[in-house]
Short mmCIF file of C-alpha atoms in Angstrom, two decimals:
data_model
loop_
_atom_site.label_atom_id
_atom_site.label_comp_id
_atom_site.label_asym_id
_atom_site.label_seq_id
_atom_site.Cartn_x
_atom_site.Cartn_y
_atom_site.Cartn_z
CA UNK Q 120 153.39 113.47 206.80
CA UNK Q 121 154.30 116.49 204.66
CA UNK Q 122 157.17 117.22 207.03
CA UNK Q 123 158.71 113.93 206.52
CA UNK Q 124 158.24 114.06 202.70
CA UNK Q 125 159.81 117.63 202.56
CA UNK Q 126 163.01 116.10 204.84
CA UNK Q 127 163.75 112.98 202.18
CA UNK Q 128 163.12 115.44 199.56
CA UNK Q 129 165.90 117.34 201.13
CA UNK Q 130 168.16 114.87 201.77
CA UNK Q 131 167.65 113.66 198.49
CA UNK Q 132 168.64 117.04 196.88
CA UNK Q 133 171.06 117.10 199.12
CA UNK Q 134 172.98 113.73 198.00
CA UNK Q 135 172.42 114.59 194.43
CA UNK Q 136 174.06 117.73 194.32
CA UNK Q 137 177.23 116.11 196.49
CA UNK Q 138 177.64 113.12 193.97
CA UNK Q 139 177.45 116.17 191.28
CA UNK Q 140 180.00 117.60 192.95
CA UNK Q 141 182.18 114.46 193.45
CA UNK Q 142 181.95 113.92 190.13
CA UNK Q 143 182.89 117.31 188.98
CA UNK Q 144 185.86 116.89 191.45
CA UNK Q 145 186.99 114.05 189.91
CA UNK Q 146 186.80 115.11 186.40
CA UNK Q 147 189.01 118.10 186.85
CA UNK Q 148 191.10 116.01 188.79
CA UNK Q 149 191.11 113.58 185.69
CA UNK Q 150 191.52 116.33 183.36
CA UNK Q 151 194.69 117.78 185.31
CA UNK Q 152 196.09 114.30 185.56
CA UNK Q 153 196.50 114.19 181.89
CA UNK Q 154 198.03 117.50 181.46
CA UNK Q 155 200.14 116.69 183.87
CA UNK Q 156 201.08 113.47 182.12
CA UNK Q 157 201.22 114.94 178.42
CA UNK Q 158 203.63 117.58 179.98
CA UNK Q 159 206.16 115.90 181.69
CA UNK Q 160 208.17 114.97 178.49
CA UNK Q 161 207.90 118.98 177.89
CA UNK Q 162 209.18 120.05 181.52
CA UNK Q 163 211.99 117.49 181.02
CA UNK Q 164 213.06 119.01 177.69
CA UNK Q 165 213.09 122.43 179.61
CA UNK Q 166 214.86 121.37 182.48
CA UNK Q 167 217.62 119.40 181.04
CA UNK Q 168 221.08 120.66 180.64
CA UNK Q 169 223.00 121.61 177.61
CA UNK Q 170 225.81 119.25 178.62
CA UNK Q 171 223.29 116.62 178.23
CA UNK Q 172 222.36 117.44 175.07
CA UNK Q 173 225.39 117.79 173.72
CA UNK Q 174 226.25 114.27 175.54
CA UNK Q 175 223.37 113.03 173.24
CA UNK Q 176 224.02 114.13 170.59
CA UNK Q 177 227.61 112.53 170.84
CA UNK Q 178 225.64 109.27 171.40
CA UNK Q 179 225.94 106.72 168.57
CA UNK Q 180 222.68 105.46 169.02
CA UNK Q 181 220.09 107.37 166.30
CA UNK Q 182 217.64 107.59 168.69
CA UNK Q 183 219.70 109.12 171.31
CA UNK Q 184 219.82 112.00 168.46
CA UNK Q 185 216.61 112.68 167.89
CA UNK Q 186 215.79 113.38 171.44
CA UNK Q 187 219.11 115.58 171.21
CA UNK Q 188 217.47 117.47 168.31
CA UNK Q 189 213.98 117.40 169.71
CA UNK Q 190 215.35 119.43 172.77
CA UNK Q 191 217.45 121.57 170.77
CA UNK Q 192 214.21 122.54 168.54
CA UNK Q 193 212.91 123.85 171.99
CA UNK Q 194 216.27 125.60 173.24
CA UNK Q 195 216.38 127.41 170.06
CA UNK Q 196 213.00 128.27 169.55
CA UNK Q 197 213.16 129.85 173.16
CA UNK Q 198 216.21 131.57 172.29
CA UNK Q 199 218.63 129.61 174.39
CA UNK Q 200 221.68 129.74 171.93
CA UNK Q 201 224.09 128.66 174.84
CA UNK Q 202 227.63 127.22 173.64
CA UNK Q 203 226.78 123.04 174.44
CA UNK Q 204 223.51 123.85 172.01
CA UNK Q 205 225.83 125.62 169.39
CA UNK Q 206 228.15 122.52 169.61
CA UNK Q 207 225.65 119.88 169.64
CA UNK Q 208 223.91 121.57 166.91
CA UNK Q 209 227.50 121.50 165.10
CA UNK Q 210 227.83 117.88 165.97
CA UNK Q 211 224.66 116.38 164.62
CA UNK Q 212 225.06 118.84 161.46
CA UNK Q 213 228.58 117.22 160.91
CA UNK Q 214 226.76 113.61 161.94
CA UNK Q 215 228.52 110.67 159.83
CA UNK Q 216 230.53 113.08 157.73
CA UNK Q 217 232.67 115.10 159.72
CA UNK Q 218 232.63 112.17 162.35
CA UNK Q 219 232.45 109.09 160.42
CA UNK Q 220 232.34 105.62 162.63
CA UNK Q 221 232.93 102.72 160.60
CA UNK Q 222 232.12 99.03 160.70
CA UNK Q 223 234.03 96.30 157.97
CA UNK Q 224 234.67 99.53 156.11
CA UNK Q 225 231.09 100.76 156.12
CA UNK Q 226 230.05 103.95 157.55
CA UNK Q 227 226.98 103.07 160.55
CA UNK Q 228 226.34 106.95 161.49
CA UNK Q 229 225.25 108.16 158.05
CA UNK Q 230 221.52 109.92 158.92
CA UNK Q 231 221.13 112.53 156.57
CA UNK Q 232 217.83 113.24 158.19
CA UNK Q 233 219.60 114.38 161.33
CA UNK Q 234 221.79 116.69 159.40
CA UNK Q 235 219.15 118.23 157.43
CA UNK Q 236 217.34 119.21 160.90
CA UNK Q 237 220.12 120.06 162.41
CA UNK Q 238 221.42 122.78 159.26
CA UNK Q 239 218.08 124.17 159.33
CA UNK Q 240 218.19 124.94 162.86
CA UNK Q 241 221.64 126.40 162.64
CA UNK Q 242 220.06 129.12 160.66
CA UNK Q 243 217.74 129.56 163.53
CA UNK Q 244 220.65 130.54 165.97
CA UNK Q 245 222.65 132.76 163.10
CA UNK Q 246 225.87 134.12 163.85
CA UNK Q 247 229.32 134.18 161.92
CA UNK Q 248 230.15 130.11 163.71
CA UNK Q 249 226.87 128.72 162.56
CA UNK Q 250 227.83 129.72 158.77
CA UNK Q 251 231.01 128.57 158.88
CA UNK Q 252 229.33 125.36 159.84
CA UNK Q 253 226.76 125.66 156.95
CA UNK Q 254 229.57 126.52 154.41
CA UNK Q 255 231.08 123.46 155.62
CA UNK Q 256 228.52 121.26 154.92
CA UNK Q 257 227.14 122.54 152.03
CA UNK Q 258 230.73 121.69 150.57
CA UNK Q 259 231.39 118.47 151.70
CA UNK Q 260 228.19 116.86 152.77
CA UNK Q 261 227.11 114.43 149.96
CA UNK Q 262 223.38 114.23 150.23
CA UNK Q 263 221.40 116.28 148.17
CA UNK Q 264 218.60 116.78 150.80
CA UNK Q 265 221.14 118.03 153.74
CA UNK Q 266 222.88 120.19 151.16
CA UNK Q 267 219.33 121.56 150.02
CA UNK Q 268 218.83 122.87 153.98
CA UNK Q 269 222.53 124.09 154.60
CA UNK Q 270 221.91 126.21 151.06
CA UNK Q 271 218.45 127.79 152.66
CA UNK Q 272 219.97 128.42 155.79
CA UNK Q 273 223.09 130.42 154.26
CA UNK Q 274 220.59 132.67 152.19
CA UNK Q 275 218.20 132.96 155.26
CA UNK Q 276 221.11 134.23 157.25
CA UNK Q 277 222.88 136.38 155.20
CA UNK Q 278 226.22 136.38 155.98
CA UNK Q 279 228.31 136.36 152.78
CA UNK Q 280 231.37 138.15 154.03
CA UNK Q 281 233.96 138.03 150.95
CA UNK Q 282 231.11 136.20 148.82
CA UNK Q 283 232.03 132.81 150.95
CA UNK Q 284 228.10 132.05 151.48
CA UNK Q 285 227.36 132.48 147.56
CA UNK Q 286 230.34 130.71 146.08
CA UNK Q 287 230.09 127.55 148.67
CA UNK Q 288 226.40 127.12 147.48
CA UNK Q 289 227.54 127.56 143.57
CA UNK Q 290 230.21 124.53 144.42
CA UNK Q 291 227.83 122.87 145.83
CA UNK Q 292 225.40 122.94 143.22
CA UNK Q 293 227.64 122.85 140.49
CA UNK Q 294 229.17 119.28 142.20
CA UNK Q 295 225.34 118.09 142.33
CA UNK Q 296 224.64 119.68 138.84
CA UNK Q 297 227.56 117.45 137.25
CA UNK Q 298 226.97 113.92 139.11
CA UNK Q 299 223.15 113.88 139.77
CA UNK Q 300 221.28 117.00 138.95
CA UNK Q 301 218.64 117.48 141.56
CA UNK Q 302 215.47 120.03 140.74
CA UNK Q 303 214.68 120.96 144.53
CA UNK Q 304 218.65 121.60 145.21
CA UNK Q 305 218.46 123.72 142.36
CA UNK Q 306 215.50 125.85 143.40
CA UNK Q 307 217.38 126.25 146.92
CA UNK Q 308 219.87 127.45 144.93
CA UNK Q 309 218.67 130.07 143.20
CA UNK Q 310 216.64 131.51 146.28
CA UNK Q 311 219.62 131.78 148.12
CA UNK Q 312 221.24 133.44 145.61
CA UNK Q 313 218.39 136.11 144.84
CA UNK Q 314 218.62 136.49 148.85
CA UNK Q 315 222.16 136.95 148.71
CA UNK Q 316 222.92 138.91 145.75
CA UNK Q 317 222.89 142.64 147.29
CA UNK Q 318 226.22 141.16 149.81
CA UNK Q 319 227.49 139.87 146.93
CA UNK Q 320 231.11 141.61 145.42
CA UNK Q 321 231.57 139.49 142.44
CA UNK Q 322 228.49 138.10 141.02
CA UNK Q 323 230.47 135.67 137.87
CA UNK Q 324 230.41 132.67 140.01
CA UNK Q 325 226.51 133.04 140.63
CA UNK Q 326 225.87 134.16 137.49
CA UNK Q 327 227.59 131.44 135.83
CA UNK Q 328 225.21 128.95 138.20
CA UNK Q 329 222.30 130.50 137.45
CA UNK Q 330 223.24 130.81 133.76
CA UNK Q 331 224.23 126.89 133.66
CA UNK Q 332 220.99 125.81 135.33
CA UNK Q 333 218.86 127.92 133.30
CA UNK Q 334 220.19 125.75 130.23
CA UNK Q 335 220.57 122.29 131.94
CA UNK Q 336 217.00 120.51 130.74
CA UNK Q 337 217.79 117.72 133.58
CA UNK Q 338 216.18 120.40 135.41
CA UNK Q 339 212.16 120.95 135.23
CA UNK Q 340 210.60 123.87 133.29
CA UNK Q 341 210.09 125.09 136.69
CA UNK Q 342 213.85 125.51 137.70
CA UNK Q 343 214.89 126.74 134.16
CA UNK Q 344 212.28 129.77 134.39
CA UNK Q 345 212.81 130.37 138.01
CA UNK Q 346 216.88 130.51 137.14
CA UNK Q 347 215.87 132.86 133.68
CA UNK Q 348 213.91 135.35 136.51
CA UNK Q 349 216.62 135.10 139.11
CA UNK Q 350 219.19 136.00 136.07
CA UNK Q 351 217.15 138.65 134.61
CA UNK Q 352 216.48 140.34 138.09
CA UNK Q 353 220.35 140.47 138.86
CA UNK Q 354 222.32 143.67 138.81
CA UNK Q 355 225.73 144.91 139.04
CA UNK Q 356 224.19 146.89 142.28
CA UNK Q 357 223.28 144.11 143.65
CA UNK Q 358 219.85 144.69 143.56
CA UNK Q 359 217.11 142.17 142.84
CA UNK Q 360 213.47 140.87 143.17
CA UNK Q 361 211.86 138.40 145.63
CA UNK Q 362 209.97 136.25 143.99
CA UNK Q 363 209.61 132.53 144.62
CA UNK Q 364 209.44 128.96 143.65
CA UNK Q 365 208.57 126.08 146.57
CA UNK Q 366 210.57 123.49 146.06
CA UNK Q 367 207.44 121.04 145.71
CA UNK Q 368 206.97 122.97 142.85
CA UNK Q 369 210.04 121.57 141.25
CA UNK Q 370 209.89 117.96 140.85
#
């Protein structure tokens, strides 16, 4: 009798720990099946080529752009600064302004939100093409917000070869500082000019900027000091400090 209670005590042990088992088996399969699935978007992005990128980015549907620019986030951030990715990159930078498409006179690929990503990841990749790009748009873009990145990507760079970097950003905004003075523009401003002063020859067209928006009260008390500290830390050497001013801090 003891024998026989001893074997379905076995057997029962025995089933229990299998259905443990299973069931372990079949959470880590459960668990892999989900990585699996929350990766594939990533392995795609990896994987696909910078002609297709740049083909996307070329799209004219907005959405075909984003997945351009979410792709080109990970090329850049991995380094891959191939020429499609420099070009789509310039494209979606340039998006509605260098390209404009029009319909009954009224310009359908305006997406300043695009640009804005796109500027800021130019200044990711660097190099002497990807200024010339920002200088570009920081000139001729009309959107305070896209001009605002293309200004923080010049002084994050540093490339200011005969002051070009420094007096593009004072045009830009002086244009902004005459039609619709913007507080955050301003504060990109003046960082990128504290970043930029030592590669600057002649300092009168910053100076005169900074001077301008220390006195402008359409600015906030914020932007006046900050431009007073920039002004004040200026010198014919070049030379100046690093201090700093988010742009949240200016509205």
């Amino acid at each position: 009798m003891k024998l026989v209670k001893l074997h379905i005590f076995t057997i029962a042990l025995f089933v229990a720990i299998a259905s443990l088992l299973v069931a372990q088996e079949q959470s880590v399969q459960q668990q892999n099946n989900r990585r699996s699935e929350t990766s594939v978007e990533d392995e795609y992005l990896s994987d696909i080529d910078g002609v297709v990128v740049l083909t996307l980015a070329q799209s004219e549907e907005y959405d075909n752009k984003l997945v351009a620019l979410q792709y080109l986030e990970d090329a850049v951030k991995n380094g891959n600064n191939s020429p499609e990715i420099v070009a789509a990159l310039d494209q979606l930078a340039g998006e509605g302004i260098n390209n404009p498409s029009r319909l009954n006179g009224r310009i359908i690929n305006n997406y300043p939100d695009i640009r804005r990503r796109a500027c800021l990841l130019l200044s990711q990749v660097g190099g002497v093409h990807s200024k010339n790009t920002l200088v570009n748009i920081a000139i001729a873009d009309n959107e305070p917000m896209v001009q605002s990145a293309a200004i923080r990507a010049l002084g994050e760079m540093g490339y200011n070869e005969n002051d070009e970097a420094t007096t593009a950003i004072a045009f830009a905004n002086h244009r902004n500082r005459v039609l619709n003075p913007t507080s955050s523009m301003a504060i990109e401003t003046l960082d990128a000019f504290e970043k930029l002063a030592d590669s600057t020859e002649n300092k009168r067209t910053m100076v005169d900027e900074i001077s301008k928006i220390a006195a402008d009260y359409h600015y906030s008390s914020a932007v006046r000091k900050r431009a007073l500290e920039v002004l004040k830390n200026i010198r014919l050497d070049g030379s100046s400090s690093n201090k700093s001013v988010k742009a949240s801090d200016a509205k």
